[in-house]
């Protein structure tokens, strides 16, 4: 076996190669299959460093909702076909050690929009936001407001989940346009959300459309990227797919039953849909998400803006009931790898070569810092970023900045430094894992490396001391 670094080996575990996902359709059963040349294999990431001048790019940041680490075929799913996202990966960079900013919806969105740990703001302490009293303060700078100051047009289409009207809204936090839902979950047809009321808005006004939600969002996103834009633009496209309830366009009858339960007062129980869903239904939802993203990317190409648009795709946290996570342990709401390691893809044809894979650890706040630097925008000095810009790594061949990745949720804590991860479970026990050799977090090194465990624990507590405390339960 050729010698490779431990980090590269750890990143390869569970990550399916993009070599077989260049977008070719499968032949029909029994058809003669001509021998085709094998698609080029992924190569370790290297910056282009050509020195060529570039215009300020548009930014299309797409979030899936509760999509697990290996739910894409390019990340190893054995049963879900995602040709459009696999093609996106083949045209850019696939990250194998990319993380969300937290283990649930709202805190990760806070970390992406602000570039800071969720615990820096009162709204970020909710895991997730569940009442009208919580939200992202309009006074706090965001990726959108900072890009807007730098001359960008800004829009958010889809799930906001950073607070409800009248106090909180994307249009109060830097986005010129908003079309989507304020809450964390909704029934895909009736649009009844987690507070029991209708939750589809254009700006701050209700917008009536009872069609399948993913279809509605896709149409809006296609319209936005197809416009004649005078300025560079930021579009946050936040799908709710494949978040519960487990519904596709063919499930209007099941949706009607969920709607009836919501109107009867069992809001959360109905939306959780514990009496429905399946691996097969989940597969349909993810494949529908992939097809929808394909429509948006096709519109972008036809608009002539593809080369000069950075596209980032990620999930807001790890997977749920029907997600495929292998080889990771855990899932949404916890800080084991399955709760925070997420599929992440970047494509920028004008500046970044395709068919590449990066095994460097990155997380949501890094993308905020990266996109601000690339766009020529500056963070507000009064609100220093916790993320580190990856622009030097992506464009100039620099190393990824050395820093710890930090997470805090009620009942869990975690910190990653290089290959090693400190983790405290819900019972208060501290663990130490070498992720390069043990991505599944089963070989606890706490007793073998007590000095390193103590060092990482102290580093976690130092950061925690700068954050807001959780309110009493």
CSV table of C-alpha atoms in Angstrom, one decimal, residues 71 79-80 242-248 251 254 272-287 320-324:
chain,number,residue,atom,x,y,z
A,71,UNK,CA,-26.7,10.3,1.6
A,79,UNK,CA,-29.0,3.1,-2.7
A,80,UNK,CA,-29.6,6.9,-3.3
A,242,UNK,CA,-35.3,15.8,3.4
A,243,UNK,CA,-36.5,17.1,6.8
A,244,UNK,CA,-39.6,15.4,8.2
A,245,UNK,CA,-42.5,15.0,7.6
A,246,UNK,CA,-41.6,12.3,5.0
A,247,UNK,CA,-43.5,13.5,2.0
A,248,UNK,CA,-43.0,13.6,-1.8
A,251,UNK,CA,-48.1,12.0,-1.0
A,254,UNK,CA,-50.8,11.5,3.6
A,272,UNK,CA,-42.4,14.6,13.4
A,273,UNK,CA,-44.3,12.0,11.5
A,274,UNK,CA,-43.2,9.1,13.7
A,275,UNK,CA,-46.0,6.9,12.2
A,276,UNK,CA,-44.7,7.3,8.7
A,277,UNK,CA,-41.7,7.5,6.4
A,278,UNK,CA,-39.3,4.7,5.3
A,279,UNK,CA,-35.9,4.2,3.7
A,280,UNK,CA,-37.6,4.2,0.3
A,281,UNK,CA,-39.5,7.4,1.0
A,282,UNK,CA,-36.3,9.1,2.2
A,283,UNK,CA,-34.5,8.0,-1.0
A,284,UNK,CA,-37.3,9.6,-3.0
A,285,UNK,CA,-37.0,12.8,-1.1
A,286,UNK,CA,-33.2,13.1,-1.5
A,287,UNK,CA,-33.4,12.2,-5.2
A,320,UNK,CA,-32.0,11.6,11.0
A,321,UNK,CA,-34.0,8.4,11.1
A,322,UNK,CA,-33.6,7.2,7.6
A,323,UNK,CA,-30.3,8.7,6.7
A,324,UNK,CA,-27.2,6.7,5.6
